[in-house]
Coordinates of C-alpha atoms in Angstrom, one line a residue:
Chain A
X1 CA 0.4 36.8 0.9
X2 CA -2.1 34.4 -0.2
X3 CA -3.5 31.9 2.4
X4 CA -2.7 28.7 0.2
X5 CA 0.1 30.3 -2.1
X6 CA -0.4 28.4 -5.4
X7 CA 2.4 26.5 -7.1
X8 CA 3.8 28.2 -9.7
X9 CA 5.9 26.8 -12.9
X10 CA 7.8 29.1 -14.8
X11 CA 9.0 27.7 -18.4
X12 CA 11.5 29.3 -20.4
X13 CA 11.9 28.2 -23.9
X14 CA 15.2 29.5 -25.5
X15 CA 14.5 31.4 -29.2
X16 CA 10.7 30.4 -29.6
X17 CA 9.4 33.2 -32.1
X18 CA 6.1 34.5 -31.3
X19 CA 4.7 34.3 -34.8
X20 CA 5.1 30.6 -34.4
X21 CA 2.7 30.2 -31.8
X22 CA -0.8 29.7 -32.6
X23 CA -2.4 32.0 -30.0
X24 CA -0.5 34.4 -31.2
X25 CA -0.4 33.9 -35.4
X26 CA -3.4 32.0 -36.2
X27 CA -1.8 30.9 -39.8
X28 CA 0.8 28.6 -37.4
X29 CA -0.3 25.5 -36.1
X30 CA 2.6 24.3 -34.3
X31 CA 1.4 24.6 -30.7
X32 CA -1.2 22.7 -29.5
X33 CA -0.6 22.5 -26.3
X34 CA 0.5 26.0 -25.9
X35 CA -2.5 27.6 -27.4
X36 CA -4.5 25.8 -25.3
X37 CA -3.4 26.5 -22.4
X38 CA -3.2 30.3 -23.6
X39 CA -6.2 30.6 -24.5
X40 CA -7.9 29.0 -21.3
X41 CA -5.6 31.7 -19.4
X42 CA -4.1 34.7 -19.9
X43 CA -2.3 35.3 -22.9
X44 CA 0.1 38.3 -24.2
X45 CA -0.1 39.1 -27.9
X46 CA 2.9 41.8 -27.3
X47 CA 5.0 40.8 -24.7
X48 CA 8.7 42.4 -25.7
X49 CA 11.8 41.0 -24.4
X50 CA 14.6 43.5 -22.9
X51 CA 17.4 41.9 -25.1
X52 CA 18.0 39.8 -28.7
X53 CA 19.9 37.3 -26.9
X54 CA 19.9 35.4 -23.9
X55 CA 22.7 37.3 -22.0
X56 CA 21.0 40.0 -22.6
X57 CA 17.5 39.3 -21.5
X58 CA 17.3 36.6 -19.0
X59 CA 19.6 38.1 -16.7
X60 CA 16.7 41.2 -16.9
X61 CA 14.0 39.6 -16.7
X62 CA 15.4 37.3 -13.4
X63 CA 16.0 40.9 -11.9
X64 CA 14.0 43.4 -13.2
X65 CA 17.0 45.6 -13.8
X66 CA 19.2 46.1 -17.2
X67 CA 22.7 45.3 -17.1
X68 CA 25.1 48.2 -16.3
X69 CA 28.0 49.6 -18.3
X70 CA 31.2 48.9 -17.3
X71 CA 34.9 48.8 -18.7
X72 CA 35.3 45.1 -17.5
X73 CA 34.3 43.1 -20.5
X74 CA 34.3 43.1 -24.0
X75 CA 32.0 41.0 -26.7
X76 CA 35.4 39.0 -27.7
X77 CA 35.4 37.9 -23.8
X78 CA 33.1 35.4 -23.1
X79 CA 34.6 35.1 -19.5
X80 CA 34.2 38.4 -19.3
X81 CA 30.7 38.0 -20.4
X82 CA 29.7 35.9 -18.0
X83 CA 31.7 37.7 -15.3
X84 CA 29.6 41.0 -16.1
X85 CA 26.4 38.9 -15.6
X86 CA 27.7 37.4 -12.7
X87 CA 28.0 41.0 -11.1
X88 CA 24.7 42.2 -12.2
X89 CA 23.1 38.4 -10.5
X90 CA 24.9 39.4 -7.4
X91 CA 24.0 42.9 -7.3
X92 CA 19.8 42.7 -7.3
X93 CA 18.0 40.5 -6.3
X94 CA 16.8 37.7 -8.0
X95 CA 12.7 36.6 -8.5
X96 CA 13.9 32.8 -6.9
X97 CA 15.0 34.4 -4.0
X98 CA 12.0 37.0 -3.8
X99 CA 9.7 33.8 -3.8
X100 CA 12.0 31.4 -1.6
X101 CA 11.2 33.9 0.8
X102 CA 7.5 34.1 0.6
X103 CA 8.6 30.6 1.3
X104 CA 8.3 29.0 -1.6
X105 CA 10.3 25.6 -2.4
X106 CA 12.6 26.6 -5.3
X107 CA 14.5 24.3 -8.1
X108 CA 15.3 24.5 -11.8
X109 CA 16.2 22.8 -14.6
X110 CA 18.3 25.2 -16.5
X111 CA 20.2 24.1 -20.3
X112 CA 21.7 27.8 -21.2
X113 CA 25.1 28.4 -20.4
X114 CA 24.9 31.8 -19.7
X115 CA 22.3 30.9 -16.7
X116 CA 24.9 28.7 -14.5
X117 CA 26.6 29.1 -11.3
X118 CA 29.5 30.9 -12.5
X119 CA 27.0 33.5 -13.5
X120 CA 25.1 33.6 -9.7
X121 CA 22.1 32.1 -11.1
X122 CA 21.9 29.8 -8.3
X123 CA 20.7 32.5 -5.6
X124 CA 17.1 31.6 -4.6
X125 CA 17.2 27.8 -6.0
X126 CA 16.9 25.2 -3.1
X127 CA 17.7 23.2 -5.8
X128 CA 20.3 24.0 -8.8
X129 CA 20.6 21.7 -11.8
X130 CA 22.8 22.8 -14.8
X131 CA 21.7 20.4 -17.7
X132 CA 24.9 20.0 -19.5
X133 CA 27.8 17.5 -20.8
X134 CA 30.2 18.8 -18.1
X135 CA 27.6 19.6 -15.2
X136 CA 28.1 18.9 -11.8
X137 CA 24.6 18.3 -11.3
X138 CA 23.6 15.6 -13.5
X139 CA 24.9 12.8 -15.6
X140 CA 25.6 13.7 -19.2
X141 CA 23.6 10.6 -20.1
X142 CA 20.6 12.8 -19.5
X143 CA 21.7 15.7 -22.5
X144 CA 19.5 13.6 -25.0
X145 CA 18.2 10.1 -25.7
X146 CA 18.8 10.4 -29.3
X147 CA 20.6 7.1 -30.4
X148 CA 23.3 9.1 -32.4
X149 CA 24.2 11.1 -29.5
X150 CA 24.5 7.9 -27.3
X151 CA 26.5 6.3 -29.8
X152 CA 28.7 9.2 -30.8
X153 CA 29.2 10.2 -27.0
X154 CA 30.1 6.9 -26.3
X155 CA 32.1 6.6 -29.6
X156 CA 34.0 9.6 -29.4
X157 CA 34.6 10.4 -25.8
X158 CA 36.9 7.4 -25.5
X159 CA 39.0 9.1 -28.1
X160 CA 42.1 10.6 -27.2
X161 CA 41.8 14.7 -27.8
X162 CA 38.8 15.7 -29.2
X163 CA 38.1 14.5 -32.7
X164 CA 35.8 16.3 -34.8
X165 CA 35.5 18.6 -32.2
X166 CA 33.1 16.9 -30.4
X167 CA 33.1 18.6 -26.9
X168 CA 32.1 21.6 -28.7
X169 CA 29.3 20.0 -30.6
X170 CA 27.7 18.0 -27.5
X171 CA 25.2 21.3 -26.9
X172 CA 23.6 20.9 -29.9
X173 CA 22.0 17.5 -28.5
X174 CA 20.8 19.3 -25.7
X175 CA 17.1 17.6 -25.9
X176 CA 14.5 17.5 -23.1
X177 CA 13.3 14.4 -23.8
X178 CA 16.5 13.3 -22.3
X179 CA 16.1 14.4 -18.6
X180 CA 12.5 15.1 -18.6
X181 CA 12.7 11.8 -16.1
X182 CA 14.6 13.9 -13.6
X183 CA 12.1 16.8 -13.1
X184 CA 9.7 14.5 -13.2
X185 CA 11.4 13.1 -10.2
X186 CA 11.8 16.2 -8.8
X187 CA 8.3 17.4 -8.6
X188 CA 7.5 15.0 -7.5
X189 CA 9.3 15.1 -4.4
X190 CA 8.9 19.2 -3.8
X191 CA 7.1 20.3 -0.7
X192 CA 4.4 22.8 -1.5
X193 CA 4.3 26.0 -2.5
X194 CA 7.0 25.1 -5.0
X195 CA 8.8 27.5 -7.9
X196 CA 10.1 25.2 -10.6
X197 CA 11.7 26.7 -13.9
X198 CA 12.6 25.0 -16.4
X199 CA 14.8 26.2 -19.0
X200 CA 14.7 24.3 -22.0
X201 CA 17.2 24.8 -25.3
X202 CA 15.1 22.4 -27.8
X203 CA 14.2 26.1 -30.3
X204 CA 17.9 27.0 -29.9
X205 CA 19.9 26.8 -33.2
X206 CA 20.8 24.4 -34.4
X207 CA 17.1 23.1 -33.8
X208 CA 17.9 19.4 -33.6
X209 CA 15.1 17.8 -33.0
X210 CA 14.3 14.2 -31.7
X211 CA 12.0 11.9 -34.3
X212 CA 9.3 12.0 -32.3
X213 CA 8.7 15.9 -33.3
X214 CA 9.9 15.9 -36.5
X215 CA 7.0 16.2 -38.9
X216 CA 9.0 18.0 -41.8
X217 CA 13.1 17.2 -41.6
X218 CA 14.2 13.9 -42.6
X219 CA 17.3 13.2 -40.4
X220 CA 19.6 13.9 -42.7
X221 CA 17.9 17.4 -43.9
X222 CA 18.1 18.3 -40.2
X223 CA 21.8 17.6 -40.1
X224 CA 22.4 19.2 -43.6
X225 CA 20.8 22.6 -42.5
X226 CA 23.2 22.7 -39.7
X227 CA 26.2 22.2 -41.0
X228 CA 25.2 24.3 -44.5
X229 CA 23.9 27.3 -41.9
X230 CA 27.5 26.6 -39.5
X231 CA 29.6 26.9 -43.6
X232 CA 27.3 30.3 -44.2
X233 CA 28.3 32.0 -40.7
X234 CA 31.9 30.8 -40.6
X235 CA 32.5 32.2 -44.5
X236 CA 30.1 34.9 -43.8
X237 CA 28.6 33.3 -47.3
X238 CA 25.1 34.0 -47.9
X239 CA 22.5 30.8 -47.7
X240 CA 20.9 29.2 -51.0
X241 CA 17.2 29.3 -51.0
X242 CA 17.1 25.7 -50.1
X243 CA 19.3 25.5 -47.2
X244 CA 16.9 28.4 -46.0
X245 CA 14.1 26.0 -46.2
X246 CA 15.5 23.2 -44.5
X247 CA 16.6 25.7 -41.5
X248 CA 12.6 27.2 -41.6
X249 CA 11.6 23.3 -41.3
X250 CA 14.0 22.3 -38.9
X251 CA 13.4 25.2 -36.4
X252 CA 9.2 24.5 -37.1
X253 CA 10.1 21.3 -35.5
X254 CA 11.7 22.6 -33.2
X255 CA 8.9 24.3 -31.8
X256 CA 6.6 21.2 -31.8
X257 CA 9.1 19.1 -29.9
X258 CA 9.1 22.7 -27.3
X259 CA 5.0 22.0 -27.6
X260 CA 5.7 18.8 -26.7
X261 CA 7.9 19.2 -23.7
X262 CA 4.8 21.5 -22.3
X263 CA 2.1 19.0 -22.6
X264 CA 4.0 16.6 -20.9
X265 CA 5.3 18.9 -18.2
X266 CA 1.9 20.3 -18.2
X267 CA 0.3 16.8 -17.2
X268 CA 3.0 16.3 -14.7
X269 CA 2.5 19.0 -12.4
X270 CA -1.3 18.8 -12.8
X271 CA -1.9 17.1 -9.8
X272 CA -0.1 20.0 -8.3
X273 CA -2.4 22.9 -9.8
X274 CA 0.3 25.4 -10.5
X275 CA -0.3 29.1 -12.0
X276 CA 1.8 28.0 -15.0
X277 CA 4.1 30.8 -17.0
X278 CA 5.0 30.4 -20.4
X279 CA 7.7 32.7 -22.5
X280 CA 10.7 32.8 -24.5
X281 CA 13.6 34.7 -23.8
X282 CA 14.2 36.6 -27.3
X283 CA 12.9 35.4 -30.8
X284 CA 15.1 34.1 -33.7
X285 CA 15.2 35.5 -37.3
X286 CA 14.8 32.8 -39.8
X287 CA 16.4 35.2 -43.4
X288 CA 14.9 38.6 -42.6
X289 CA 16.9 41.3 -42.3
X290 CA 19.7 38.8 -44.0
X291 CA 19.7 37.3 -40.5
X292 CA 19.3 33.7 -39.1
X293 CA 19.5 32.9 -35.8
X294 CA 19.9 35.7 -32.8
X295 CA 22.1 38.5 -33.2
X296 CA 22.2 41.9 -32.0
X297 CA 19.3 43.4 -33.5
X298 CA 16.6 45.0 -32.2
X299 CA 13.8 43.8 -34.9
X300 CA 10.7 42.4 -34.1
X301 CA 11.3 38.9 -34.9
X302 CA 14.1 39.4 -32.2
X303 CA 12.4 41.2 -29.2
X304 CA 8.6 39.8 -29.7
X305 CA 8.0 36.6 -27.6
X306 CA 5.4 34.6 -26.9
X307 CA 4.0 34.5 -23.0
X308 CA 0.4 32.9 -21.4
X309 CA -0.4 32.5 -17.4
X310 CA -2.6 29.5 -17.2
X311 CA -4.2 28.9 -14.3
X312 CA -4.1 32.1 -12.5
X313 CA -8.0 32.9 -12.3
X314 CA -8.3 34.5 -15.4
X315 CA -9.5 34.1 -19.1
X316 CA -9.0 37.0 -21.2
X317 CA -6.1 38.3 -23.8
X318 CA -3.8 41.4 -23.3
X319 CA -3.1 43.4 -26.2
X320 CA -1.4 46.1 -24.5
X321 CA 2.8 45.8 -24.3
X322 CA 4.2 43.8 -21.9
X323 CA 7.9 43.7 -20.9
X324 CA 9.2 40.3 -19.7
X325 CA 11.6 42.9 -17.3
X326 CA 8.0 42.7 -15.7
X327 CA 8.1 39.5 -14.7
X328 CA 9.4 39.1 -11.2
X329 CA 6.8 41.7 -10.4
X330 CA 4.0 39.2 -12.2
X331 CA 5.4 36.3 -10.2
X332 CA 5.3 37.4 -6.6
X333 CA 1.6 39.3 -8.0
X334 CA 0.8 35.5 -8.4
X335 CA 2.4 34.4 -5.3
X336 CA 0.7 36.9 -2.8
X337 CA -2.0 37.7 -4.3
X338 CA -5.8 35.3 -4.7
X339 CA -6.7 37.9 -7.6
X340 CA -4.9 38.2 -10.3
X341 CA -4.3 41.2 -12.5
X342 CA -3.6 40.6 -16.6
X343 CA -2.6 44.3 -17.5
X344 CA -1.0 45.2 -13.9
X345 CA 2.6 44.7 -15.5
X346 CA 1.6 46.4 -19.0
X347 CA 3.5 49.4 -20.3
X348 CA 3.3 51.9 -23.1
X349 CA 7.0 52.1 -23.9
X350 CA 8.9 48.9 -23.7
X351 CA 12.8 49.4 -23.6
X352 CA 15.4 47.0 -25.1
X353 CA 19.1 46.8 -25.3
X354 CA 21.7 44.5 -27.0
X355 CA 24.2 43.0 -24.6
X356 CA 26.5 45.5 -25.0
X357 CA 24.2 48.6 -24.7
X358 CA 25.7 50.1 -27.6
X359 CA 22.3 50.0 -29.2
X360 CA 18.5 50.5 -28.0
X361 CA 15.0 50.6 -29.0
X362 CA 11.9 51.7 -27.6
X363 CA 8.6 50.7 -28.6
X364 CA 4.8 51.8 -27.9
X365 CA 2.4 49.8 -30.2
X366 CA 2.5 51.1 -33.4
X367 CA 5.9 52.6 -33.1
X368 CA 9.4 51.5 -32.9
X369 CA 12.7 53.8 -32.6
X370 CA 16.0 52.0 -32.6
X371 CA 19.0 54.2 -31.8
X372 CA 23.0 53.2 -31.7
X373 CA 23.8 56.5 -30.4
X374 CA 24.0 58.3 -34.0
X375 CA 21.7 56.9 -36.4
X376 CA 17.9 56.7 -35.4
X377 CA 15.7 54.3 -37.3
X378 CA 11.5 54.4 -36.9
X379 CA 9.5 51.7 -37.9
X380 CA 5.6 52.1 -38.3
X381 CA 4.7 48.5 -36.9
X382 CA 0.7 49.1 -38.2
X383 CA 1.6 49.7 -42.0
X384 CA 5.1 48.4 -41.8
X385 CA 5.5 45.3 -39.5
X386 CA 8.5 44.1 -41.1
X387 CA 10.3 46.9 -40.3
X388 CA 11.8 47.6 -44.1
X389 CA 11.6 51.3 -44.1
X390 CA 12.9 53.9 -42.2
X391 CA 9.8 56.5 -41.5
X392 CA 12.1 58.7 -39.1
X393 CA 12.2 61.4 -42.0
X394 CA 8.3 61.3 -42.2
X395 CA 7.7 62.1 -38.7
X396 CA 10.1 63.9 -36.6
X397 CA 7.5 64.6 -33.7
X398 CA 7.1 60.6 -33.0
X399 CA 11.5 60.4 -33.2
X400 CA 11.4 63.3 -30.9
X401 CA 9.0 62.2 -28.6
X402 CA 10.4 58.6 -28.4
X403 CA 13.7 59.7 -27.9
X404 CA 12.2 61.8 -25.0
X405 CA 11.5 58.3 -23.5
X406 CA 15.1 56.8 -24.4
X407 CA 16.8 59.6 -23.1
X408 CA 14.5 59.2 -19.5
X409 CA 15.4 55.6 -19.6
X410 CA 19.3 56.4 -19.6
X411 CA 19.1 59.1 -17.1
X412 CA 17.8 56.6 -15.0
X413 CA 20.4 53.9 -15.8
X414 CA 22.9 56.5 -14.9
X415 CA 21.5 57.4 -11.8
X416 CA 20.8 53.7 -10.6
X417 CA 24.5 53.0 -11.6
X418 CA 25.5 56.3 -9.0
X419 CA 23.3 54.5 -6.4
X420 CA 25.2 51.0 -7.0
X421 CA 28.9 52.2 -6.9
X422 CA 27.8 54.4 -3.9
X423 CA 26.5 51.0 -2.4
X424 CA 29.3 49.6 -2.8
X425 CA 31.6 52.0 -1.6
X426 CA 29.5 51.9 1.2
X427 CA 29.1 48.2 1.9
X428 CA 33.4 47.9 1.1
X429 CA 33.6 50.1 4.2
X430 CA 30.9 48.5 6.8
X431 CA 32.8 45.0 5.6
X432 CA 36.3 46.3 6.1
X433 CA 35.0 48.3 9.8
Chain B
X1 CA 3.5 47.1 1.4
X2 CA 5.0 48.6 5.1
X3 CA 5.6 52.5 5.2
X4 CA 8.5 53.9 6.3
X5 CA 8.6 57.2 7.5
X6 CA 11.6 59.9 6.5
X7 CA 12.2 63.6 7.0
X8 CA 10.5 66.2 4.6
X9 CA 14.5 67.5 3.8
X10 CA 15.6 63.9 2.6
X11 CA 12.2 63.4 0.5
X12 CA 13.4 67.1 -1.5
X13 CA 16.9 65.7 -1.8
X14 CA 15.4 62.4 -2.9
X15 CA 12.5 64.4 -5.2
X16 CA 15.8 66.3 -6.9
X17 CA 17.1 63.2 -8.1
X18 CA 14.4 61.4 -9.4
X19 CA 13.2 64.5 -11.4
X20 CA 14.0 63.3 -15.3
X21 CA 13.9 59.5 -14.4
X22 CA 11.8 56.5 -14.8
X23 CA 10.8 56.4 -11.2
X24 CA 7.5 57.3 -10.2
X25 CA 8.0 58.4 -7.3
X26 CA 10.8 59.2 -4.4
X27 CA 8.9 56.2 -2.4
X28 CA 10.4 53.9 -5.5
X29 CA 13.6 55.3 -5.5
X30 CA 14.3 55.0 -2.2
X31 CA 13.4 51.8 -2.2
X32 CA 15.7 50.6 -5.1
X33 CA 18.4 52.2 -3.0
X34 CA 17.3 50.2 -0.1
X35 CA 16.9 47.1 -1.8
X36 CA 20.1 47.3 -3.3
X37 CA 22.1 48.1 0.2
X38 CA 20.4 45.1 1.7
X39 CA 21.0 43.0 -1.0
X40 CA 24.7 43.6 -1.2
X41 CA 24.9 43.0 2.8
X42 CA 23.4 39.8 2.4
X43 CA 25.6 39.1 -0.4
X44 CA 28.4 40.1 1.2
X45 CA 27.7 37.6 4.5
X46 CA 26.9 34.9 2.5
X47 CA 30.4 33.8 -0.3
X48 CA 31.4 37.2 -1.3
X49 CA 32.5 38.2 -4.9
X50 CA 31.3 36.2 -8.0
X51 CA 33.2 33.6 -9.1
X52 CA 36.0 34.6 -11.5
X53 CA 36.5 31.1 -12.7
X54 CA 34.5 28.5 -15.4
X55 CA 34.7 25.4 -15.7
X56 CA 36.3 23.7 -18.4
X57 CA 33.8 23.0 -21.1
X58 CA 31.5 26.1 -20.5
X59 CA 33.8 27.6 -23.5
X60 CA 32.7 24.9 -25.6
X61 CA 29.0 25.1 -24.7
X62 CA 28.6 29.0 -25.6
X63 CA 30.6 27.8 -29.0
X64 CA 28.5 25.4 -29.8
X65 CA 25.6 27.4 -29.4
X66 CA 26.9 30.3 -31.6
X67 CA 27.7 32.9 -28.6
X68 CA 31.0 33.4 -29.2
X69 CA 32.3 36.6 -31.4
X70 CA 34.7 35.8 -33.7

């Protein structure tokens, strides 16, 4: 390990597209802060994430491992949902725990319900905190600071039963300018080398967005796209042209309010000089593919995210693939070592799944092959990047040597789950001795 | 990185199964198998099985947030 381990921050921002990131689409100039800081460090123009969703990437990309197959759980079971991540967080190890003990301080700020005690995200944090209305970790004051949610909360709460359904609405407020004031605290009071991550919701639909960041939404056209894009997926009715627009303006200010929460967490922890990393868990589709939102597709506008390492030594960008399932490896790289390594973590063929496994794409820069088992689909990112025709027909050799990949990738799945009921076969018996 | 020595007959048995997989070499697979005993020891000596239960509320989160099939 490094003599002086640096600090590092790790910032996670929930459905950030990549093409709405400067440093990586020049035509977007959302991101101030985050293309600077990009482009003074290391940035990633592919970096792939292993799932469209966040139960089916962060829970990857905390381990380094894909989630196993089991007969446990179903999609209509959220309990079983999080019960299945719960398993796989208890089974490997997580990238917390691998710095905790290189003895790194560790605490986060973490907004997504799927990353929360129940699921075992809690192993390697010294110090846990679940930002939500029911959280045993903070006070739900510290959800948002917008004056509607104040009032409503206080309003509604008081109320008997829930009217208007409010419990189930509280997320959406889910803002960090509302408990920026506690890891601000928090650093503050962290003994060096420190791991913070911070988890932040603010580009999760339904993109509401406090004034301060809102450069394009009126209030009410923010609210309006949320409800009219809520109607659309509860009537499975398709969206009017306009209601499109107001959700592609609502989510752009979405992203500057995320660009704002890094240059203010940026100038908070620079007295600390951290290696700081930057990424979003899985993109968002905003119409393509008659999409909007995250669901379990495998497209481009779902897998490709945005990452940067600032501060770690380094100035250059990496055009080669990288998968965030490389990222505890890139972490405890930064952690031990004084030199750091852009392309160590790179691969040629970048595997993703959706949560339920049922189907899976591989990717190597130009091509992409998604497979549900029957029906294989390639996709010519050079000539094709929005992935509207199938070119499977046109060249069988690519399909056949991608799916040589795919079919590696499973036989390795299988045999890692043979190793993992084995262990726990084995471990059953030592605790039962 | 420490090296671990093991006998030429486990490193075939080893080489066997990692033949048609993603791991580079029997030196990674054995320590994925490693890593995953002594995680599940410490596990095990630390609270045991997941939690089964949620909270009240975590329901309404994931709803809210669109991650509930219908």
């Amino acid at each position: 390990m490094a003599d002086d381990p640096q600090n590092i921050v790790m910032v996670t921002a929930d459905s950030l597209r990549a093409d709405h990131c400067g440093f990586i689409d020049s035509a977007s100039s959302l991101t101030p802060t985050i293309d600077r800081l990009a482009e003074e460090g290391v940035s990633y123009s592919e970096a792939i994430a292993p799932g469209p969703r966040t139960p089916s990437s962060v829970p990857v990309l905390f381990t380094g491992e894909f989630m196993s197959d089991d007969e446990e759980w179903s999609m209509a079971d959220w309990q079983g949902r999080q019960s299945r991540i719960g398993r796989h967080m208890q089974r490997f190890t997580h990238v917390s725990e691998r710095l905790q003990r290189r003895g790194y301080e560790t605490a986060t700020f973490t907004t997504n319900p799927w990353t929360t005690r129940e699921s075992n995200f809690h192993h390697g944090f010294d110090d846990f905190n679940e930002i939500s209305a029911d959280s045993p970790d903070i006070d739900s004051k510290h959800l948002s600071d917008s004056t509607l949610f104040t009032i409503a909360d206080g309003g509604l709460k008081s109320l008997p039963g829930d009217p208007g359904g409010w419990n189930s609405k509280k997320e959406w407020f889910s803002q960090w300018t509302g408990y920026f004031d506690l890891i601000e605290d928090r650093i503050e009071s962290l003994s060096e080398p420190f791991f913070l991550w911070v988890f932040v919701l603010d580009s999760h639909q339904p993109y509401i967005t406090p004034r301060a960041y809102r450069e394009e939404s009126a209030a009410w056209e923010m609210y309006y796209s949320i409800l009219r894009y809520w109607y659309g997926e509860t009537n499975d009715a398709e969206l009017p042209n306009r209601a499109s627009e107001l959700i592609g303006q609502a989510y752009r200010d979405a992203v500057r309010s995320v660009d704002g929460f890094v240059d203010a967490l940026t100038s908070a922890v620079e007295p600390y000089d951290p290696a700081t990393v930057f990424f979003s868990d899985h993109g968002e589709a905003l119409g393509e593919h008659g999409n909007f939102g995250h669901e379990q597709t495998l497209y481009e506008e779902n897998l490709r995210v945005p990452l940067f390492v600032h501060n770690a030594g380094e100035t250059v960008t990496v055009d080669e693939q990288l998968p965030l399932r490389s990222l505890p490896e890139l972490l405890c790289d930064l952690a031990d070592t004084t030199s750091f390594d852009p392309e160590a973590h790179t691969r040629p063929f970048v595997v993703s799944h959706t949560e339920n496994n049922a189907t899976k794409s591989v990717r190597a820069s130009r091509w992409k092959l998604v497979t549900d088992g029957e029906r294989k689909r390639l996709f010519d990112l050079e000539v094709d990047p929005k992935e509207r025709s199938d070119a499977a027909a046109s060249y069988p050799e690519v399909v056949a040597s991608l799916t040589d990949v795919l079919d590696r990738h499973d036989v390795t799945q299988a045999e890692k789950e043979t190793v993992g009921d084995a262990v726990s076969d084995l471990v059953t018996g030592t605790t039962n001795l | 990185m420490t090296d671990l020595s093991i006998s030429d007959e486990l490193a075939d048995r080893i080489d066997a199964r990692v033949e048609h997989t993603d791991f580079e070499s029997p030196a990674e697979y054995a320590e994925f198998v490693l890593s995953e005993v002594v995680t599940r020891v410490e596990r095990d000596s630390e609270s045991g099985e997941p939690s089964e239960t949620s909270r009240e509320g975590v329901e309404d989160r994931l709803q809210s947030l669109g991650y509930l099939e219908e």
